[in-house]
Short mmCIF file of C-alpha atoms and ligand atoms in Angstrom, two decimals:
data_model
loop_
_atom_site.label_atom_id
_atom_site.label_comp_id
_atom_site.label_asym_id
_atom_site.label_seq_id
_atom_site.Cartn_x
_atom_site.Cartn_y
_atom_site.Cartn_z
CA MET A 26 32.89 -2.73 40.52
CA GLU A 27 34.23 -6.05 39.36
CA LEU A 28 34.23 -6.56 35.65
CA LEU A 29 32.45 -9.71 34.50
CA THR A 30 34.53 -12.07 32.05
CA ILE A 31 32.63 -12.30 28.34
CA GLY A 32 31.57 -16.03 29.93
CA ALA A 33 30.11 -14.74 32.95
CA PHE A 34 28.53 -11.67 31.06
CA ALA A 35 26.92 -14.29 28.20
CA LYS A 36 25.30 -16.28 30.98
CA ALA A 37 23.79 -13.11 32.39
CA SER A 38 22.57 -11.67 29.57
CA ARG A 39 21.62 -15.03 27.72
CA LEU A 40 23.85 -13.95 24.84
CA SER A 41 26.18 -16.25 23.44
CA PRO A 42 29.82 -15.21 23.57
CA LYS A 43 30.04 -15.42 19.79
CA ALA A 44 26.79 -12.95 19.83
CA LEU A 45 28.77 -10.54 22.33
CA ARG A 46 31.90 -10.70 19.96
CA LEU A 47 29.77 -9.62 16.72
CA TYR A 48 27.73 -6.82 19.10
CA ASP A 49 31.10 -5.44 19.94
CA GLU A 50 32.27 -5.16 16.35
CA LEU A 51 28.98 -3.68 15.52
CA GLY A 52 29.06 -1.11 18.25
CA LEU A 53 25.88 -2.59 19.77
CA VAL A 54 27.50 -3.61 23.29
CA VAL A 55 31.42 -2.40 23.50
CA PRO A 56 33.06 -4.08 26.57
CA ALA A 57 33.95 -2.06 29.43
CA LYS A 58 37.56 -2.96 28.86
CA VAL A 59 39.54 -5.25 26.75
CA ASP A 60 42.76 -6.68 28.43
CA PRO A 61 45.75 -5.36 26.49
CA ALA A 62 47.58 -8.81 27.18
CA THR A 63 45.28 -11.46 26.36
CA GLY A 64 42.66 -9.34 24.28
CA TYR A 65 39.55 -10.94 26.50
CA ARG A 66 36.68 -9.07 26.78
CA LEU A 67 35.61 -7.60 30.23
CA TYR A 68 31.78 -6.15 30.71
CA ASP A 69 30.58 -3.87 33.57
CA PRO A 70 27.48 -5.42 35.17
CA LYS A 71 25.51 -1.90 34.37
CA GLN A 72 25.64 -3.34 30.80
CA LEU A 73 23.23 -6.10 31.73
CA GLU A 74 20.25 -4.24 31.05
CA ARG A 75 21.10 -3.44 27.18
CA ALA A 76 22.52 -6.37 26.53
CA ARG A 77 19.60 -8.28 27.40
CA LEU A 78 17.22 -5.63 25.56
CA VAL A 79 19.32 -6.82 22.70
CA ALA A 80 18.67 -10.10 23.26
CA TRP A 81 14.72 -9.46 23.56
CA LEU A 82 14.77 -7.44 20.34
CA ARG A 83 16.99 -10.31 18.43
CA ARG A 84 14.34 -12.58 19.56
CA LEU A 85 11.64 -10.24 18.47
CA GLY A 86 13.42 -10.59 14.56
CA MET A 87 14.36 -6.81 14.63
CA PRO A 88 17.72 -6.30 12.19
CA LEU A 89 20.87 -5.60 14.03
CA THR A 90 21.10 -1.91 12.53
CA ARG A 91 17.46 -1.35 13.80
CA ILE A 92 18.39 -2.71 17.28
CA ARG A 93 21.02 0.11 17.77
CA ALA A 94 18.36 2.82 16.97
CA VAL A 95 16.30 1.36 19.77
CA CYS A 96 19.30 0.92 22.22
CA ASP A 97 20.44 4.61 22.01
CA GLN A 98 17.05 6.00 22.74
CA PRO A 99 15.39 6.81 26.08
CA PRO A 100 12.86 4.20 26.91
CA ALA A 101 10.05 6.23 25.77
CA GLY A 102 11.71 6.78 22.42
CA ALA A 103 12.82 3.26 22.32
CA ALA A 104 9.14 2.07 23.01
CA GLN A 105 8.00 4.43 19.68
CA GLU A 106 11.02 2.63 17.88
CA VAL A 107 9.77 -0.92 18.75
CA ARG A 108 5.90 -0.02 18.06
CA ALA A 109 6.90 1.65 14.83
CA PHE A 110 8.94 -1.48 13.77
CA TRP A 111 6.19 -3.82 15.05
CA ALA A 112 3.62 -1.97 12.89
CA ARG A 113 5.87 -2.29 9.86
CA VAL A 114 6.06 -6.47 10.30
CA GLU A 115 2.56 -6.64 10.46
CA ALA A 116 1.94 -4.31 7.12
CA GLU A 117 4.28 -6.68 5.37
CA THR A 118 2.65 -9.62 6.72
CA ALA A 119 -0.75 -8.39 5.55
CA GLU A 120 0.84 -7.83 2.12
CA ARG A 121 2.30 -11.30 2.01
CA ARG A 122 -1.23 -12.66 3.31
CA GLU A 123 -3.00 -10.86 0.24
CA LEU A 124 -0.57 -12.36 -2.14
CA ALA A 125 -0.54 -15.78 -0.53
CA GLY A 126 -4.26 -15.65 -0.77
CA PHE A 127 -4.43 -14.33 -4.31
CA LEU A 128 -2.32 -17.19 -5.00
CA ILE A 129 -4.43 -20.10 -3.36
CA ASP A 130 -7.35 -18.39 -4.97
CA HIS A 131 -5.82 -18.31 -8.41
CA LEU A 132 -4.41 -22.10 -7.97
CA SER A 133 -7.51 -23.56 -6.55
CA ARG A 134 -10.55 -22.26 -8.45
CA ARG A 135 -9.29 -21.65 -11.96
CA GLU A 136 -13.12 -21.68 -13.22
CA PRO A 137 -16.03 -21.05 -11.11
CA ILE A 138 -18.14 -24.15 -11.15
CA MET A 139 -21.27 -22.42 -11.66
CA PRO A 140 -20.52 -19.29 -13.21
CA GLN A 141 -23.16 -16.93 -12.57
CA LYS A 142 -24.09 -14.65 -15.62
CA LEU A 143 -23.14 -10.97 -14.67
CA GLU A 144 -22.89 -7.73 -15.99
CA ILE A 145 -21.81 -4.25 -15.44
CA ARG A 146 -23.25 -0.82 -16.06
CA TYR A 147 -21.03 2.02 -15.70
CA ALA A 148 -20.59 5.96 -16.13
CA THR A 149 -17.51 8.00 -16.18
CA ARG A 150 -16.83 12.02 -15.42
CA SER A 151 -13.36 13.74 -15.29
CA GLU A 152 -13.31 17.29 -14.81
CA ASN A 153 -10.51 20.01 -14.61
CA GLY A 154 -11.67 21.45 -11.30
CA LEU A 155 -11.71 25.11 -10.31
CA VAL A 156 -7.94 25.72 -9.62
CA ARG A 157 -6.02 23.63 -12.15
CA GLU A 158 -4.56 25.13 -15.33
CA SER A 159 -5.50 21.72 -17.32
CA ASN A 160 -7.02 18.37 -16.76
CA GLN A 161 -4.10 15.50 -16.11
CA ASP A 162 -6.56 13.05 -15.07
CA ALA A 163 -8.00 10.56 -17.33
CA ALA A 164 -10.90 8.29 -16.37
CA TYR A 165 -12.57 5.34 -18.47
CA ALA A 166 -15.26 2.64 -18.79
CA ASP A 167 -15.99 -0.02 -21.09
CA SER A 168 -17.76 -3.40 -20.55
CA HIS A 169 -14.19 -4.77 -20.23
CA LEU A 170 -12.29 -1.86 -18.27
CA LEU A 171 -12.71 0.48 -15.58
CA ALA A 172 -10.04 2.70 -14.86
CA VAL A 173 -8.93 6.08 -13.30
CA ALA A 174 -5.51 7.66 -13.77
CA ASP A 175 -3.97 10.74 -12.53
CA GLY A 176 -0.80 12.26 -14.17
CA TYR A 177 1.43 14.45 -12.91
CA GLY A 178 4.54 16.27 -14.17
CA PRO A 179 4.80 18.45 -17.86
CA SER A 180 3.53 15.15 -19.85
CA GLY A 181 1.09 14.25 -16.71
CA ALA A 182 -1.84 14.45 -19.19
CA SER A 183 -0.10 12.18 -21.60
CA ALA A 184 1.09 9.72 -19.00
CA SER A 185 -2.72 9.15 -17.56
CA ALA A 186 -4.07 8.88 -21.09
CA ALA A 187 -1.06 6.35 -22.04
CA ALA A 188 -1.44 3.68 -18.98
CA ILE A 189 -5.03 3.72 -19.78
CA GLU A 190 -4.87 3.55 -23.62
CA ALA A 191 -2.45 0.30 -22.76
CA LEU A 192 -5.07 -1.63 -20.65
CA LYS A 193 -7.43 -0.95 -23.32
CA GLY A 194 -5.57 -3.21 -25.63
CA ILE A 195 -6.01 -6.26 -23.66
CA GLU A 196 -8.79 -7.94 -25.40
CA SER A 197 -9.46 -11.67 -24.33
CA LEU A 198 -9.73 -12.00 -20.50
CA PRO A 199 -10.14 -15.78 -19.63
CA ALA A 200 -10.65 -16.28 -16.17
CA GLY A 201 -8.33 -18.70 -15.54
CA ASP A 202 -5.51 -16.61 -16.77
CA LEU A 203 -6.52 -13.41 -15.19
CA LEU A 204 -3.33 -13.32 -13.17
CA ASN A 205 -0.94 -13.66 -16.24
CA VAL A 206 -3.40 -11.31 -18.01
CA LEU A 207 -3.03 -8.62 -15.07
CA ASP A 208 0.92 -9.26 -15.08
CA GLU A 209 1.10 -8.57 -18.71
CA ALA A 210 -1.18 -5.49 -18.33
CA VAL A 211 1.11 -4.06 -15.82
CA ASP A 212 4.17 -4.48 -17.96
CA GLN A 213 2.14 -2.81 -20.94
CA ALA A 214 0.95 0.29 -18.72
CA GLY A 215 4.66 0.86 -17.24
CA ARG A 216 6.16 0.41 -20.93
CA ALA A 217 3.62 3.31 -22.33
CA VAL A 218 3.93 5.54 -19.43
CA THR A 219 7.90 5.48 -19.66
CA GLY A 220 7.09 6.05 -23.43
CA VAL A 221 5.81 9.52 -22.76
CA GLY A 222 6.84 10.72 -19.38
CA GLY A 223 10.39 9.23 -19.09
CA ALA A 224 12.48 12.03 -20.13
CA ASP A 225 11.10 14.90 -18.09
CA GLU A 226 9.88 12.85 -14.75
CA SER A 227 6.43 12.94 -15.63
CA GLY A 228 4.03 9.77 -14.33
CA THR A 229 0.75 8.81 -13.47
CA THR A 230 -1.23 6.68 -10.83
CA LEU A 231 -3.38 3.87 -11.81
CA THR A 232 -6.39 2.13 -10.44
CA ALA A 233 -8.03 -0.11 -12.82
CA MET A 234 -10.39 -3.28 -12.86
CA LEU A 235 -10.38 -5.68 -15.91
CA TRP A 236 -13.66 -7.60 -16.19
CA THR A 237 -13.95 -11.28 -17.13
CA GLY A 238 -17.72 -11.72 -16.68
CA SER A 239 -17.22 -12.98 -13.16
CA ARG A 240 -14.36 -11.57 -11.65
CA LEU A 241 -12.44 -8.47 -11.51
CA GLY A 242 -8.65 -8.09 -11.80
CA LEU A 243 -7.41 -5.03 -9.92
CA VAL A 244 -4.51 -3.01 -11.08
CA HIS A 245 -3.44 -0.24 -8.82
CA ILE A 246 -0.82 2.05 -7.91
CA GLY A 247 -0.60 5.41 -6.63
CA ASP A 248 -2.98 7.44 -4.55
CA SER A 249 -6.00 7.20 -6.94
CA ARG A 250 -8.51 4.69 -5.01
CA ALA A 251 -11.28 2.08 -5.57
CA TYR A 252 -13.96 1.11 -3.19
CA LEU A 253 -16.43 -1.40 -3.14
CA ARG A 254 -20.00 -1.24 -1.59
CA THR A 255 -21.20 -4.96 -1.26
CA ALA A 256 -25.22 -5.87 -1.73
CA SER A 257 -25.13 -6.03 1.81
CA GLY A 258 -24.26 -2.31 2.18
CA ASP A 259 -20.67 -2.20 3.46
CA ILE A 260 -18.27 0.05 2.11
CA PHE A 261 -14.71 -0.90 1.81
CA GLN A 262 -11.67 0.97 0.41
CA VAL A 263 -10.15 -1.86 -1.76
CA THR A 264 -6.92 -0.25 -2.38
CA THR A 265 -4.07 1.09 -0.27
CA ASP A 266 -2.73 4.61 -1.11
CA HIS A 267 1.00 4.30 -1.94
CA THR A 268 1.81 7.45 -0.25
CA LEU A 269 4.28 8.79 2.37
CA VAL A 270 1.70 9.25 5.05
CA GLN A 271 -0.12 5.99 4.63
CA SER A 272 3.33 4.50 5.23
CA MET A 273 3.39 6.76 8.11
CA VAL A 274 -0.08 5.76 9.51
CA ASP A 275 1.05 1.86 8.92
CA ASP A 276 4.17 2.74 10.86
CA GLY A 277 1.90 4.10 13.50
CA ARG A 278 3.99 7.64 13.42
CA LEU A 279 0.75 9.38 12.35
CA THR A 280 -2.68 8.93 12.78
CA PRO A 281 -5.56 8.76 10.12
CA GLU A 282 -6.74 12.05 11.08
CA GLU A 283 -3.11 13.61 10.83
CA ALA A 284 -2.52 12.22 7.43
CA ILE A 285 -5.24 13.98 6.06
CA VAL A 286 -4.04 17.42 6.93
CA HIS A 287 -0.37 16.64 6.22
CA PRO A 288 1.65 18.99 4.32
CA GLN A 289 3.17 16.18 2.16
CA ARG A 290 -0.18 13.99 2.04
CA ALA A 291 0.29 14.03 -1.88
CA LEU A 292 3.83 12.72 -1.79
CA LEU A 293 3.67 9.45 -3.73
CA LEU A 294 5.94 6.31 -2.75
CA ARG A 295 5.07 4.56 -5.95
CA ALA A 296 3.69 5.71 -9.50
CA LEU A 297 4.26 4.74 -13.18
CA TRP A 298 6.92 6.62 -14.33
CA GLY A 299 10.26 6.96 -16.24
CA ASN A 300 12.09 4.40 -13.79
CA GLY A 301 10.21 1.46 -14.83
CA GLU A 302 10.80 -0.43 -11.16
CA ASP A 303 7.41 0.78 -9.34
CA ARG A 304 5.24 -2.10 -9.66
CA PRO A 305 1.26 -1.84 -9.23
CA ASP A 306 -0.33 -4.11 -6.87
CA VAL A 307 -2.56 -6.60 -8.46
CA ARG A 308 -5.59 -8.72 -6.94
CA LEU A 309 -8.23 -10.39 -7.89
CA HIS A 310 -12.07 -9.97 -7.02
CA ASP A 311 -15.09 -12.37 -7.28
CA ALA A 312 -17.91 -10.01 -8.34
CA GLU A 313 -21.30 -10.36 -6.88
CA ALA A 314 -24.65 -9.22 -8.13
CA GLY A 315 -25.40 -5.90 -6.28
CA ASP A 316 -21.80 -4.91 -5.73
CA ARG A 317 -20.80 -1.29 -6.70
CA TYR A 318 -17.34 0.13 -7.37
CA LEU A 319 -16.24 3.35 -7.20
CA LEU A 320 -12.66 4.60 -8.72
CA CYS A 321 -11.84 7.91 -8.23
CA SER A 322 -8.53 10.34 -8.49
CA ASP A 323 -7.40 12.31 -4.91
CA GLY A 324 -9.35 15.15 -6.37
CA LEU A 325 -12.45 13.42 -5.37
CA SER A 326 -11.31 11.25 -2.16
CA ALA A 327 -9.11 13.92 -0.61
CA VAL A 328 -11.67 16.94 -1.46
CA VAL A 329 -15.33 15.21 -0.37
CA PRO A 330 -15.87 14.49 3.39
CA PRO A 331 -16.46 10.82 3.83
CA GLU A 332 -19.55 10.79 4.70
CA ASP A 333 -21.04 12.57 1.23
CA LEU A 334 -18.95 10.12 -0.37
CA ARG A 335 -20.96 7.36 1.72
CA ARG A 336 -24.08 8.72 1.06
CA VAL A 337 -24.04 8.90 -2.51
CA ILE A 338 -22.59 5.53 -3.16
CA LEU A 339 -25.63 3.99 -0.74
CA THR A 340 -28.31 5.89 -2.10
CA VAL A 341 -28.00 7.40 -5.70
CA GLY A 342 -29.32 4.88 -7.95
CA GLU A 343 -27.90 5.19 -11.33
CA PRO A 344 -24.12 5.30 -11.93
CA GLU A 345 -24.71 8.17 -14.17
CA ASP A 346 -26.47 10.44 -11.74
CA ALA A 347 -23.46 9.27 -8.86
CA VAL A 348 -20.63 10.44 -10.90
CA ARG A 349 -22.48 13.47 -11.56
CA GLU A 350 -22.99 14.19 -7.79
CA LEU A 351 -19.68 12.93 -6.96
CA VAL A 352 -17.68 15.31 -9.30
CA ASP A 353 -20.27 18.18 -8.19
CA LEU A 354 -19.48 17.66 -4.59
CA ALA A 355 -15.69 17.94 -5.47
CA ILE A 356 -16.22 21.21 -7.22
CA ALA A 357 -18.41 22.53 -4.74
CA GLN A 358 -15.58 21.93 -2.29
CA GLY A 359 -13.50 24.46 -4.10
CA GLY A 360 -12.38 22.07 -6.77
CA PRO A 361 -8.90 22.20 -5.90
CA ASP A 362 -7.64 19.40 -8.12
CA ASN A 363 -8.72 17.68 -11.30
CA VAL A 364 -11.35 15.30 -10.28
CA SER A 365 -12.26 11.78 -11.83
CA CYS A 366 -14.45 9.18 -11.07
CA VAL A 367 -15.77 5.74 -12.17
CA VAL A 368 -19.07 4.33 -10.81
CA ALA A 369 -19.64 0.49 -11.99
CA ASP A 370 -22.77 -1.58 -10.48
CA VAL A 371 -22.55 -5.05 -11.13
CA SER A 372 -25.94 -6.91 -11.66
CA ALA A 373 -27.42 -10.45 -12.64
CA ALA A 374 -27.41 -10.70 -16.53
CA GLY A 375 -30.92 -11.01 -18.23
MG1 MG B 1410 -4.91 14.33 -8.48
#
């Protein structure tokens, strides 16, 4: 078999000689032979397929370290790697899209032109459940704040309480400054939890909504959830779980059905705890009359079948009755975890 010079191989593989020298150094495409006298690299034509694959993956924007993992796999494994990479790109793009939307919204509509007068009615319930020794969840609602936190570790109960307590301190909520208020709220909650749980690695989730009278600022970290039922009867999960299994679903490595029964489904990728590095997601929502929000810990969302959850959100009128029924459903399923929720209805004031 006649070996190709780097120039001929570059032309055939649509990679530049410079790129080929780099890929040699990185072990991605190693020449079949290096002339000991001249140092010229020589390539086997059989290497073209791998070199072309590298060229395509570069065009896809895949980092070099990841390209090696793809090239070292048989085709089926390589296909799975590309699929996982692309799912990750799309997830990251979606996250950036959300942030861009948040900023556009914030910069272009600092004050609603004709603010609709709205009010919220709310109810909250938090129970130990039937298995846990103590209740480390916390749930809270007043006319400015809706919040659920799910503490873990030896000081978990103090951590969840401290996170919510920190948000209660935020009093004035001018709509135009909500972005900065949320940022400050995130800092305060983080510091409060580090204060109680930093030493023993306790921590907490936090899913909270701050109410301005027309908009809601969402702060979210961990696997507690917020759902929105719109006036037209659609139900969305507003938050994304910061869990290992959710990241595997995003990567295309796990189906949502597999995630529900995965043995490590409770493993959090982000929470408020002593490291002070994990930051919650923040987001703005324009509230409309007829919206209903449900905030809950995983003791509810992981235990109550989705169809039962939907039914209660859609059909039970009073927030007070809805929280009672939702927690009863979790306990009827064995109450394996602390279970907490807040239900809040947005309606026209007056
Ligand atoms: Mg829990």
